[in-house]
Amino acid sequence: MPAWLDPDRDTLDRSAFSDPAIHALELDRLFVPSWLFAGPANWLAQPGDWIAARLGAEPIVVWRDGAGTLQGFVDPCPRCQRSLSPGERGSATTIGCPRHPPAAPARVPQIAEHHGLVFATLDPNALPLPERTALVPEPMIAVGEHRLRWTFAGNWKLAMEHFCGAIDSGDWIHAASELPRRTAATLFPNMTFDPATSSLQVWHPVAPDRTDVDTWCMVPAEATAEQRDAARRATTRAWGPGGLLAQDLAPHWQSVTQTSKGALARRYPLPLRQESGQRAFYTWWHHRLTAANTRLRHSMPLHLRAG
C-alpha cells in the first residue's frame, strides 16, 4: 500500500484529490464502516415520516414505522432500480418497491439517534453509536422544510480540512444570529457543523472531482422563533448555491483538485498547513486507507473542534 502522507515533512501526495483508485478505497474503508449523518430527527417525528439520505455512495431511505422505530432501506429497488420513495421527504404507511410489493427491500444494518441527529452505518458489525459526543452537546432541530443542496467540482476532503482548521467567518455572520456562538467542529469522515452560520453540512464523495453537499440549518431545540429565523437567514446567506462562503471557497477547492491531475504537479507533494486539526484529519484518513484490516470497527468517527 503506497504512503500518500509524509508526517515528517507534513506533505500529502496530490493524487489524494484526483486518483479514482483512492476514491474507491475511501468509499470502502472510510464510509462503509462509519456512522454517517442521515438527517435531522425532527423530520422523522411522526410514524410514517421518511427522508432520503446517502451513506457514502449508497442512497438510502430512513423511515419511522407505525411503532415509532427508525428503519433504513437501501434505495433503489435492487430488482428494477426504481426508487422506494422518490423525493426528499414525505410520509408513507409502508416502504417498498411499487413494482415488487411482496419483496422486502434491503435494510440498512444499524440506525441510531443522538440529540436530534439520526446516524446510520452500512456495517452490521460496527460498534454502537456512543450515547454522548462533544460535537453535539445538546438536542438540535432542523429549521425549514428543505435542505440546501449544492455541488462543486472538487474533492470532498478539501472541504473537510477547511473545517478542521481555522474557520473564516466575518462579523456579519455573527450579527445575523442571536444564538450563542460555539466552536465549529468536524465529525469524520464527512460531516461538519459551524454554529457561526447555524449550518450542518454533509460532503458527499460522488467522484474524486465532484462533491455533492447537503446543508441543514440546525439550532438548539429550545431556540425561539426569532432565533430560528435569524439562523435560517445566516445559513442561507453563507451556504447553498447562492451562499457567499460557498461561492468564495468552492472555486479554490476546484482549482486544487484540477491542478492535482497534472503530471508535473504529481512530482511535488502538497505542503500541509500547520493547523493541528488538518494534520489530524489526514493522519486519520491515511491510517484508515493503509491499515491491514480493511474493516476497522469503531463506534464513531473521530471528531475535532476548530478554533
PDB file of C-alpha atoms in Angstrom:
ATOM      1  CA  MET A   1       0.000   0.000   0.000  1.00  0.00           C
ATOM      2  CA  PRO A   2       1.559   3.343  -1.011  1.00  0.00           C
ATOM      3  CA  ALA A   3       2.226   6.037   1.570  1.00  0.00           C
ATOM      4  CA  TRP A   4       0.396   9.195   0.457  1.00  0.00           C
ATOM      5  CA  LEU A   5       1.080  11.132   3.648  1.00  0.00           C
ATOM      6  CA  ASP A   6       4.558  12.070   4.867  1.00  0.00           C
ATOM      7  CA  PRO A   7       4.093  13.063   8.532  1.00  0.00           C
ATOM      8  CA  ASP A   8       7.723  14.069   8.956  1.00  0.00           C
ATOM      9  CA  ARG A   9       7.560  16.638   6.158  1.00  0.00           C
ATOM     10  CA  ASP A  10       3.851  17.441   6.598  1.00  0.00           C
ATOM     11  CA  THR A  11       3.174  16.787   2.917  1.00  0.00           C
ATOM     12  CA  LEU A  12       0.412  14.968   1.050  1.00  0.00           C
ATOM     13  CA  ASP A  13       0.609  13.321  -2.361  1.00  0.00           C
ATOM     14  CA  ARG A  14      -1.603  15.326  -4.726  1.00  0.00           C
ATOM     15  CA  SER A  15      -3.082  12.127  -6.141  1.00  0.00           C
ATOM     16  CA  ALA A  16      -5.221  12.057  -2.983  1.00  0.00           C
ATOM     17  CA  PHE A  17      -7.502  14.585  -4.694  1.00  0.00           C
ATOM     18  CA  SER A  18      -7.808  13.048  -8.151  1.00  0.00           C
ATOM     19  CA  ASP A  19      -6.994   9.315  -8.238  1.00  0.00           C
ATOM     20  CA  PRO A  20     -10.110   7.155  -8.871  1.00  0.00           C
ATOM     21  CA  ALA A  21      -8.437   4.214  -7.092  1.00  0.00           C
ATOM     22  CA  ILE A  22      -8.016   6.286  -3.920  1.00  0.00           C
ATOM     23  CA  HIS A  23     -11.627   7.424  -4.198  1.00  0.00           C
ATOM     24  CA  ALA A  24     -12.835   3.815  -4.409  1.00  0.00           C
ATOM     25  CA  LEU A  25     -10.682   2.900  -1.429  1.00  0.00           C
ATOM     26  CA  GLU A  26     -12.184   5.771   0.570  1.00  0.00           C
ATOM     27  CA  LEU A  27     -15.710   4.554  -0.092  1.00  0.00           C
ATOM     28  CA  ASP A  28     -14.789   1.071   1.092  1.00  0.00           C
ATOM     29  CA  ARG A  29     -12.579   1.815   4.079  1.00  0.00           C
ATOM     30  CA  LEU A  30     -13.851   5.161   5.318  1.00  0.00           C
ATOM     31  CA  PHE A  31     -17.537   5.298   4.549  1.00  0.00           C
ATOM     32  CA  VAL A  32     -18.796   1.718   4.802  1.00  0.00           C
ATOM     33  CA  PRO A  33     -17.558   1.125   8.392  1.00  0.00           C
ATOM     34  CA  SER A  34     -18.506   4.585   9.720  1.00  0.00           C
ATOM     35  CA  TRP A  35     -21.563   6.017  11.393  1.00  0.00           C
ATOM     36  CA  LEU A  36     -22.760   8.703   8.942  1.00  0.00           C
ATOM     37  CA  PHE A  37     -25.280  11.502   9.372  1.00  0.00           C
ATOM     38  CA  ALA A  38     -28.594  10.645   7.696  1.00  0.00           C
ATOM     39  CA  GLY A  39     -30.810  13.571   8.673  1.00  0.00           C
ATOM     40  CA  PRO A  40     -32.490  15.564  11.447  1.00  0.00           C
ATOM     41  CA  ALA A  41     -34.774  13.641  13.779  1.00  0.00           C
ATOM     42  CA  ASN A  42     -37.485  16.316  13.751  1.00  0.00           C
ATOM     43  CA  TRP A  43     -38.055  15.488  10.090  1.00  0.00           C
ATOM     44  CA  LEU A  44     -38.889  11.959  11.288  1.00  0.00           C
ATOM     45  CA  ALA A  45     -41.032  12.958  14.225  1.00  0.00           C
ATOM     46  CA  GLN A  46     -44.251  11.153  13.296  1.00  0.00           C
ATOM     47  CA  PRO A  47     -44.903   7.494  12.397  1.00  0.00           C
ATOM     48  CA  GLY A  48     -44.745   7.170   8.628  1.00  0.00           C
ATOM     49  CA  ASP A  49     -42.276  10.039   8.106  1.00  0.00           C
ATOM     50  CA  TRP A  50     -39.373   9.246   5.774  1.00  0.00           C
ATOM     51  CA  ILE A  51     -36.361  11.085   4.380  1.00  0.00           C
ATOM     52  CA  ALA A  52     -33.935  10.338   1.558  1.00  0.00           C
ATOM     53  CA  ALA A  53     -30.279  10.188   2.587  1.00  0.00           C
ATOM     54  CA  ARG A  54     -26.913   8.974   1.357  1.00  0.00           C
ATOM     55  CA  LEU A  55     -24.250   6.873   3.064  1.00  0.00           C
ATOM     56  CA  GLY A  56     -21.084   7.356   1.056  1.00  0.00           C
ATOM     57  CA  ALA A  57     -22.109   6.218  -2.423  1.00  0.00           C
ATOM     58  CA  GLU A  58     -25.261   4.402  -1.222  1.00  0.00           C
ATOM     59  CA  PRO A  59     -28.639   6.178  -1.381  1.00  0.00           C
ATOM     60  CA  ILE A  60     -30.982   5.105   1.412  1.00  0.00           C
ATOM     61  CA  VAL A  61     -34.422   5.866   2.840  1.00  0.00           C
ATOM     62  CA  VAL A  62     -34.873   6.339   6.591  1.00  0.00           C
ATOM     63  CA  TRP A  63     -38.428   5.707   7.815  1.00  0.00           C
ATOM     64  CA  ARG A  64     -40.196   5.792  11.168  1.00  0.00           C
ATOM     65  CA  ASP A  65     -42.606   2.878  11.232  1.00  0.00           C
ATOM     66  CA  GLY A  66     -46.008   2.715  12.889  1.00  0.00           C
ATOM     67  CA  ALA A  67     -44.452   1.610  16.169  1.00  0.00           C
ATOM     68  CA  GLY A  68     -42.143   4.650  16.196  1.00  0.00           C
ATOM     69  CA  THR A  69     -38.973   2.696  15.341  1.00  0.00           C
ATOM     70  CA  LEU A  70     -36.467   4.102  12.856  1.00  0.00           C
ATOM     71  CA  GLN A  71     -35.672   1.803   9.945  1.00  0.00           C
ATOM     72  CA  GLY A  72     -33.396   2.217   6.954  1.00  0.00           C
ATOM     73  CA  PHE A  73     -33.618   0.741   3.467  1.00  0.00           C
ATOM     74  CA  VAL A  74     -31.158   0.726   0.587  1.00  0.00           C
ATOM     75  CA  ASP A  75     -32.535   2.687  -2.342  1.00  0.00           C
ATOM     76  CA  PRO A  76     -33.394   1.952  -5.136  1.00  0.00           C
ATOM     77  CA  CYS A  77     -35.008  -1.471  -5.517  1.00  0.00           C
ATOM     78  CA  PRO A  78     -32.247  -3.983  -6.372  1.00  0.00           C
ATOM     79  CA  ARG A  79     -34.509  -5.754  -8.869  1.00  0.00           C
ATOM     80  CA  CYS A  80     -35.728  -2.878 -11.038  1.00  0.00           C
ATOM     81  CA  GLN A  81     -33.749   0.146  -9.786  1.00  0.00           C
ATOM     82  CA  ARG A  82     -36.936   2.054  -9.060  1.00  0.00           C
ATOM     83  CA  SER A  83     -36.799   4.433  -6.112  1.00  0.00           C
ATOM     84  CA  LEU A  84     -38.565   3.230  -2.978  1.00  0.00           C
ATOM     85  CA  SER A  85     -39.644   6.750  -2.006  1.00  0.00           C
ATOM     86  CA  PRO A  86     -38.832   9.395  -4.634  1.00  0.00           C
ATOM     87  CA  GLY A  87     -38.223  12.902  -3.439  1.00  0.00           C
ATOM     88  CA  GLU A  88     -36.567  14.459  -0.406  1.00  0.00           C
ATOM     89  CA  ARG A  89     -39.043  13.566   2.342  1.00  0.00           C
ATOM     90  CA  GLY A  90     -42.622  12.514   2.896  1.00  0.00           C
ATOM     91  CA  SER A  91     -44.922  10.141   4.753  1.00  0.00           C
ATOM     92  CA  ALA A  92     -45.937   6.568   3.952  1.00  0.00           C
ATOM     93  CA  THR A  93     -47.610   3.670   5.713  1.00  0.00           C
ATOM     94  CA  THR A  94     -45.093   1.232   4.208  1.00  0.00           C
ATOM     95  CA  ILE A  95     -41.759   1.391   2.395  1.00  0.00           C
ATOM     96  CA  GLY A  96     -41.223  -0.878  -0.580  1.00  0.00           C
ATOM     97  CA  CYS A  97     -40.938  -1.099  -4.333  1.00  0.00           C
ATOM     98  CA  PRO A  98     -44.288  -0.405  -6.045  1.00  0.00           C
ATOM     99  CA  ARG A  99     -43.426  -2.974  -8.734  1.00  0.00           C
ATOM    100  CA  HIS A 100     -42.376  -5.699  -6.283  1.00  0.00           C
ATOM    101  CA  PRO A 101     -44.592  -5.162  -3.222  1.00  0.00           C
ATOM    102  CA  PRO A 102     -44.075  -8.625  -1.712  1.00  0.00           C
ATOM    103  CA  ALA A 103     -40.290  -8.291  -1.774  1.00  0.00           C
ATOM    104  CA  ALA A 104     -38.726  -6.641   1.273  1.00  0.00           C
ATOM    105  CA  PRO A 105     -36.078  -4.060   0.334  1.00  0.00           C
ATOM    106  CA  ALA A 106     -32.536  -4.461   1.610  1.00  0.00           C
ATOM    107  CA  ARG A 107     -32.173  -2.985   5.081  1.00  0.00           C
ATOM    108  CA  VAL A 108     -29.555  -0.630   6.486  1.00  0.00           C
ATOM    109  CA  PRO A 109     -27.893  -2.664   9.264  1.00  0.00           C
ATOM    110  CA  GLN A 110     -27.876  -0.045  12.028  1.00  0.00           C
ATOM    111  CA  ILE A 111     -29.589   3.275  12.734  1.00  0.00           C
ATOM    112  CA  ALA A 112     -29.297   5.405  15.874  1.00  0.00           C
ATOM    113  CA  GLU A 113     -30.404   8.821  17.102  1.00  0.00           C
ATOM    114  CA  HIS A 114     -28.401  11.263  19.220  1.00  0.00           C
ATOM    115  CA  HIS A 115     -29.593  14.677  20.375  1.00  0.00           C
ATOM    116  CA  GLY A 116     -31.893  15.140  17.404  1.00  0.00           C
ATOM    117  CA  LEU A 117     -29.471  13.802  14.788  1.00  0.00           C
ATOM    118  CA  VAL A 118     -30.013  10.474  13.020  1.00  0.00           C
ATOM    119  CA  PHE A 119     -26.953   8.396  12.089  1.00  0.00           C
ATOM    120  CA  ALA A 120     -26.696   5.148  10.130  1.00  0.00           C
ATOM    121  CA  THR A 121     -23.999   2.688   9.125  1.00  0.00           C
ATOM    122  CA  LEU A 122     -23.714   0.077   6.391  1.00  0.00           C
ATOM    123  CA  ASP A 123     -21.550  -2.104   8.638  1.00  0.00           C
ATOM    124  CA  PRO A 124     -23.591  -4.631  10.673  1.00  0.00           C
ATOM    125  CA  ASN A 125     -20.576  -5.194  12.934  1.00  0.00           C
ATOM    126  CA  ALA A 126     -19.865  -1.541  13.727  1.00  0.00           C
ATOM    127  CA  LEU A 127     -19.804  -0.781  17.436  1.00  0.00           C
ATOM    128  CA  PRO A 128     -22.873   1.047  18.774  1.00  0.00           C
ATOM    129  CA  LEU A 129     -23.142   4.786  18.387  1.00  0.00           C
ATOM    130  CA  PRO A 130     -21.941   6.413  21.612  1.00  0.00           C
ATOM    131  CA  GLU A 131     -24.632   7.988  23.725  1.00  0.00           C
ATOM    132  CA  ARG A 132     -22.590  11.174  24.107  1.00  0.00           C
ATOM    133  CA  THR A 133     -20.321  13.118  21.796  1.00  0.00           C
ATOM    134  CA  ALA A 134     -18.773  16.521  22.357  1.00  0.00           C
ATOM    135  CA  LEU A 135     -19.769  17.538  18.835  1.00  0.00           C
ATOM    136  CA  VAL A 136     -23.480  17.669  19.719  1.00  0.00           C
ATOM    137  CA  PRO A 137     -23.708  18.689  23.394  1.00  0.00           C
ATOM    138  CA  GLU A 138     -27.449  19.441  23.357  1.00  0.00           C
ATOM    139  CA  PRO A 139     -30.615  18.484  21.439  1.00  0.00           C
ATOM    140  CA  MET A 140     -30.821  20.106  17.995  1.00  0.00           C
ATOM    141  CA  ILE A 141     -33.567  20.597  15.412  1.00  0.00           C
ATOM    142  CA  ALA A 142     -33.550  21.466  11.712  1.00  0.00           C
ATOM    143  CA  VAL A 143     -35.153  24.764  10.714  1.00  0.00           C
ATOM    144  CA  GLY A 144     -37.127  24.830   7.485  1.00  0.00           C
ATOM    145  CA  GLU A 145     -38.813  22.217   5.345  1.00  0.00           C
ATOM    146  CA  HIS A 146     -35.925  21.508   2.980  1.00  0.00           C
ATOM    147  CA  ARG A 147     -32.151  21.192   2.994  1.00  0.00           C
ATOM    148  CA  LEU A 148     -29.901  23.271   0.742  1.00  0.00           C
ATOM    149  CA  ARG A 149     -28.304  21.166  -1.978  1.00  0.00           C
ATOM    150  CA  TRP A 150     -25.322  22.251  -3.999  1.00  0.00           C
ATOM    151  CA  THR A 151     -22.361  20.774  -5.877  1.00  0.00           C
ATOM    152  CA  PHE A 152     -18.782  21.768  -6.620  1.00  0.00           C
ATOM    153  CA  ALA A 153     -16.228  20.198  -8.977  1.00  0.00           C
ATOM    154  CA  GLY A 154     -13.674  19.420  -6.291  1.00  0.00           C
ATOM    155  CA  ASN A 155     -12.566  16.747  -3.843  1.00  0.00           C
ATOM    156  CA  TRP A 156     -14.593  16.328  -0.644  1.00  0.00           C
ATOM    157  CA  LYS A 157     -11.507  16.255   1.621  1.00  0.00           C
ATOM    158  CA  LEU A 158     -10.676  19.885   0.812  1.00  0.00           C
ATOM    159  CA  ALA A 159     -13.912  20.981   2.465  1.00  0.00           C
ATOM    160  CA  MET A 160     -13.291  18.762   5.465  1.00  0.00           C
ATOM    161  CA  GLU A 161      -9.781  20.109   6.035  1.00  0.00           C
ATOM    162  CA  HIS A 162     -11.137  23.650   5.927  1.00  0.00           C
ATOM    163  CA  PHE A 163     -13.420  22.917   8.872  1.00  0.00           C
ATOM    164  CA  CYS A 164     -10.690  21.023  10.710  1.00  0.00           C
ATOM    165  CA  GLY A 165      -8.549  24.147  10.645  1.00  0.00           C
ATOM    166  CA  ALA A 166      -9.376  27.783  11.143  1.00  0.00           C
ATOM    167  CA  ILE A 167     -12.866  28.854  10.126  1.00  0.00           C
ATOM    168  CA  ASP A 168     -13.068  32.003   8.024  1.00  0.00           C
ATOM    169  CA  SER A 169     -16.159  33.876   9.166  1.00  0.00           C
ATOM    170  CA  GLY A 170     -16.942  37.563   9.178  1.00  0.00           C
ATOM    171  CA  ASP A 171     -18.703  39.636  11.786  1.00  0.00           C
ATOM    172  CA  TRP A 172     -21.775  39.912   9.574  1.00  0.00           C
ATOM    173  CA  ILE A 173     -22.425  36.199  10.093  1.00  0.00           C
ATOM    174  CA  HIS A 174     -22.249  36.505  13.859  1.00  0.00           C
ATOM    175  CA  ALA A 175     -24.552  39.509  13.830  1.00  0.00           C
ATOM    176  CA  ALA A 176     -27.143  37.646  11.787  1.00  0.00           C
ATOM    177  CA  SER A 177     -27.917  35.277  14.640  1.00  0.00           C
ATOM    178  CA  GLU A 178     -28.604  35.780  18.308  1.00  0.00           C
ATOM    179  CA  LEU A 179     -27.764  32.165  19.088  1.00  0.00           C
ATOM    180  CA  PRO A 180     -24.812  31.631  21.444  1.00  0.00           C
ATOM    181  CA  ARG A 181     -21.576  31.250  19.471  1.00  0.00           C
ATOM    182  CA  ARG A 182     -19.953  27.849  19.851  1.00  0.00           C
ATOM    183  CA  THR A 183     -16.906  26.314  18.259  1.00  0.00           C
ATOM    184  CA  ALA A 184     -17.078  24.869  14.749  1.00  0.00           C
ATOM    185  CA  ALA A 185     -16.305  21.183  14.545  1.00  0.00           C
ATOM    186  CA  THR A 186     -15.991  18.201  12.234  1.00  0.00           C
ATOM    187  CA  LEU A 187     -17.114  14.615  12.517  1.00  0.00           C
ATOM    188  CA  PHE A 188     -15.050  12.300  10.368  1.00  0.00           C
ATOM    189  CA  PRO A 189     -15.418  11.273   7.680  1.00  0.00           C
ATOM    190  CA  ASN A 190     -17.719  13.887   6.095  1.00  0.00           C
ATOM    191  CA  MET A 191     -19.881  15.944   8.473  1.00  0.00           C
ATOM    192  CA  THR A 192     -19.213  19.496   9.662  1.00  0.00           C
ATOM    193  CA  PHE A 193     -21.077  21.848  11.970  1.00  0.00           C
ATOM    194  CA  ASP A 194     -20.480  25.592  12.133  1.00  0.00           C
ATOM    195  CA  PRO A 195     -22.587  27.335  14.802  1.00  0.00           C
ATOM    196  CA  ALA A 196     -21.473  30.732  13.461  1.00  0.00           C
ATOM    197  CA  THR A 197     -23.725  30.118  10.457  1.00  0.00           C
ATOM    198  CA  SER A 198     -26.033  27.582  12.158  1.00  0.00           C
ATOM    199  CA  SER A 199     -25.113  25.116   9.419  1.00  0.00           C
ATOM    200  CA  LEU A 200     -24.651  21.371   9.468  1.00  0.00           C
ATOM    201  CA  GLN A 201     -23.192  20.040   6.238  1.00  0.00           C
ATOM    202  CA  VAL A 202     -22.540  16.604   4.772  1.00  0.00           C
ATOM    203  CA  TRP A 203     -19.950  16.456   1.973  1.00  0.00           C
ATOM    204  CA  HIS A 204     -20.844  13.507  -0.270  1.00  0.00           C
ATOM    205  CA  PRO A 205     -17.900  11.974  -2.229  1.00  0.00           C
ATOM    206  CA  VAL A 206     -19.511  11.440  -5.636  1.00  0.00           C
ATOM    207  CA  ALA A 207     -16.207  11.284  -7.549  1.00  0.00           C
ATOM    208  CA  PRO A 208     -12.612  12.412  -6.996  1.00  0.00           C
ATOM    209  CA  ASP A 209     -13.520  15.710  -8.659  1.00  0.00           C
ATOM    210  CA  ARG A 210     -17.154  16.097  -7.596  1.00  0.00           C
ATOM    211  CA  THR A 211     -18.731  16.687  -4.205  1.00  0.00           C
ATOM    212  CA  ASP A 212     -22.449  16.980  -3.531  1.00  0.00           C
ATOM    213  CA  VAL A 213     -23.314  18.939  -0.398  1.00  0.00           C
ATOM    214  CA  ASP A 214     -26.376  18.780   1.824  1.00  0.00           C
ATOM    215  CA  THR A 215     -26.760  21.741   4.176  1.00  0.00           C
ATOM    216  CA  TRP A 216     -29.232  21.984   7.046  1.00  0.00           C
ATOM    217  CA  CYS A 217     -29.916  24.940   9.314  1.00  0.00           C
ATOM    218  CA  MET A 218     -29.621  23.486  12.824  1.00  0.00           C
ATOM    219  CA  VAL A 219     -30.388  25.236  16.106  1.00  0.00           C
ATOM    220  CA  PRO A 220     -30.769  24.191  19.750  1.00  0.00           C
ATOM    221  CA  ALA A 221     -34.203  22.699  20.358  1.00  0.00           C
ATOM    222  CA  GLU A 222     -35.109  25.491  22.790  1.00  0.00           C
ATOM    223  CA  ALA A 223     -34.391  28.298  20.287  1.00  0.00           C
ATOM    224  CA  THR A 224     -37.133  30.900  19.955  1.00  0.00           C
ATOM    225  CA  ALA A 225     -38.976  31.622  16.713  1.00  0.00           C
ATOM    226  CA  GLU A 226     -36.916  34.792  16.286  1.00  0.00           C
ATOM    227  CA  GLN A 227     -33.665  32.907  16.782  1.00  0.00           C
ATOM    228  CA  ARG A 228     -34.716  30.217  14.324  1.00  0.00           C
ATOM    229  CA  ASP A 229     -35.496  32.790  11.651  1.00  0.00           C
ATOM    230  CA  ALA A 230     -32.160  34.547  12.207  1.00  0.00           C
ATOM    231  CA  ALA A 231     -30.339  31.212  11.971  1.00  0.00           C
ATOM    232  CA  ARG A 232     -32.141  30.296   8.750  1.00  0.00           C
ATOM    233  CA  ARG A 233     -31.088  33.595   7.163  1.00  0.00           C
ATOM    234  CA  ALA A 234     -27.479  33.104   8.306  1.00  0.00           C
ATOM    235  CA  THR A 235     -27.313  29.601   6.822  1.00  0.00           C
ATOM    236  CA  THR A 236     -28.851  30.664   3.511  1.00  0.00           C
ATOM    237  CA  ARG A 237     -26.604  33.712   3.239  1.00  0.00           C
ATOM    238  CA  ALA A 238     -23.446  31.668   3.799  1.00  0.00           C
ATOM    239  CA  TRP A 239     -24.076  28.352   2.060  1.00  0.00           C
ATOM    240  CA  GLY A 240     -26.015  26.717  -0.742  1.00  0.00           C
ATOM    241  CA  PRO A 241     -25.941  27.556  -4.463  1.00  0.00           C
ATOM    242  CA  GLY A 242     -26.053  31.297  -3.768  1.00  0.00           C
ATOM    243  CA  GLY A 243     -24.173  31.343  -0.467  1.00  0.00           C
ATOM    244  CA  LEU A 244     -21.318  33.806  -0.085  1.00  0.00           C
ATOM    245  CA  LEU A 245     -18.984  31.345   1.636  1.00  0.00           C
ATOM    246  CA  ALA A 246     -19.814  28.611  -0.872  1.00  0.00           C
ATOM    247  CA  GLN A 247     -19.006  30.941  -3.773  1.00  0.00           C
ATOM    248  CA  ASP A 248     -15.778  32.030  -2.121  1.00  0.00           C
ATOM    249  CA  LEU A 249     -14.435  28.600  -1.137  1.00  0.00           C
ATOM    250  CA  ALA A 250     -15.673  26.272  -3.895  1.00  0.00           C
ATOM    251  CA  PRO A 251     -13.505  27.825  -6.676  1.00  0.00           C
ATOM    252  CA  HIS A 252     -10.418  27.302  -4.518  1.00  0.00           C
ATOM    253  CA  TRP A 253     -11.296  23.663  -3.861  1.00  0.00           C
ATOM    254  CA  GLN A 254     -12.000  23.136  -7.552  1.00  0.00           C
ATOM    255  CA  SER A 255      -8.660  24.681  -8.522  1.00  0.00           C
ATOM    256  CA  VAL A 256      -6.687  22.465  -6.135  1.00  0.00           C
ATOM    257  CA  THR A 257      -8.476  19.384  -7.461  1.00  0.00           C
ATOM    258  CA  GLN A 258      -7.866  20.220 -11.111  1.00  0.00           C
ATOM    259  CA  THR A 259      -4.213  21.102 -10.501  1.00  0.00           C
ATOM    260  CA  SER A 260      -3.631  17.773  -8.774  1.00  0.00           C
ATOM    261  CA  LYS A 261      -4.399  15.935 -12.029  1.00  0.00           C
ATOM    262  CA  GLY A 262      -1.316  17.246 -13.830  1.00  0.00           C
ATOM    263  CA  ALA A 263       1.768  15.095 -14.289  1.00  0.00           C
ATOM    264  CA  LEU A 264       4.049  17.932 -13.185  1.00  0.00           C
ATOM    265  CA  ALA A 265       2.019  18.615 -10.047  1.00  0.00           C
ATOM    266  CA  ARG A 266       2.308  14.976  -9.025  1.00  0.00           C
ATOM    267  CA  ARG A 267       6.061  15.410  -8.657  1.00  0.00           C
ATOM    268  CA  TYR A 268       5.624  17.931  -5.864  1.00  0.00           C
ATOM    269  CA  PRO A 269       3.668  16.872  -2.747  1.00  0.00           C
ATOM    270  CA  LEU A 270       1.238  19.356  -1.297  1.00  0.00           C
ATOM    271  CA  PRO A 271       2.571  21.032   1.875  1.00  0.00           C
ATOM    272  CA  LEU A 272       0.045  20.947   4.675  1.00  0.00           C
ATOM    273  CA  ARG A 273      -0.685  23.953   6.826  1.00  0.00           C
ATOM    274  CA  GLN A 274       0.192  23.857  10.498  1.00  0.00           C
ATOM    275  CA  GLU A 275      -3.312  23.539  11.937  1.00  0.00           C
ATOM    276  CA  SER A 276      -3.458  20.521  14.238  1.00  0.00           C
ATOM    277  CA  GLY A 277      -6.951  19.681  13.017  1.00  0.00           C
ATOM    278  CA  GLN A 278      -5.864  19.411   9.391  1.00  0.00           C
ATOM    279  CA  ARG A 279      -2.949  17.149  10.276  1.00  0.00           C
ATOM    280  CA  ALA A 280      -5.181  15.008  12.488  1.00  0.00           C
ATOM    281  CA  PHE A 281      -7.712  14.580   9.687  1.00  0.00           C
ATOM    282  CA  TYR A 282      -5.170  13.424   7.126  1.00  0.00           C
ATOM    283  CA  THR A 283      -3.434  11.193   9.678  1.00  0.00           C
ATOM    284  CA  TRP A 284      -6.779   9.518  10.398  1.00  0.00           C
ATOM    285  CA  TRP A 285      -7.570   9.325   6.668  1.00  0.00           C
ATOM    286  CA  HIS A 286      -4.203   7.764   5.827  1.00  0.00           C
ATOM    287  CA  HIS A 287      -4.390   5.255   8.668  1.00  0.00           C
ATOM    288  CA  ARG A 288      -7.835   4.057   7.554  1.00  0.00           C
ATOM    289  CA  LEU A 289      -6.767   3.676   3.939  1.00  0.00           C
ATOM    290  CA  THR A 290      -3.491   1.867   4.616  1.00  0.00           C
ATOM    291  CA  ALA A 291      -4.398  -0.316   7.611  1.00  0.00           C
ATOM    292  CA  ALA A 292      -4.103  -4.055   7.036  1.00  0.00           C
ATOM    293  CA  ASN A 293      -7.634  -4.619   8.348  1.00  0.00           C
ATOM    294  CA  THR A 294     -10.000  -3.286   5.713  1.00  0.00           C
ATOM    295  CA  ARG A 295     -12.917  -3.320   8.142  1.00  0.00           C
ATOM    296  CA  LEU A 296     -11.772  -1.269  11.103  1.00  0.00           C
ATOM    297  CA  ARG A 297     -14.526  -1.418  13.692  1.00  0.00           C
ATOM    298  CA  HIS A 298     -15.202   1.705  15.644  1.00  0.00           C
ATOM    299  CA  SER A 299     -18.065   3.298  17.496  1.00  0.00           C
ATOM    300  CA  MET A 300     -17.806   6.772  15.980  1.00  0.00           C
ATOM    301  CA  PRO A 301     -15.541   8.634  13.580  1.00  0.00           C
ATOM    302  CA  LEU A 302     -13.075  10.964  15.228  1.00  0.00           C
ATOM    303  CA  HIS A 303     -14.414  14.429  15.959  1.00  0.00           C
ATOM    304  CA  LEU A 304     -12.440  17.644  16.213  1.00  0.00           C
ATOM    305  CA  ARG A 305     -13.108  21.162  17.272  1.00  0.00           C
ATOM    306  CA  ALA A 306     -11.617  24.034  15.321  1.00  0.00           C
ATOM    307  CA  GLY A 307     -10.528  27.415  16.580  1.00  0.00           C
TER     308      GLY A 307
END
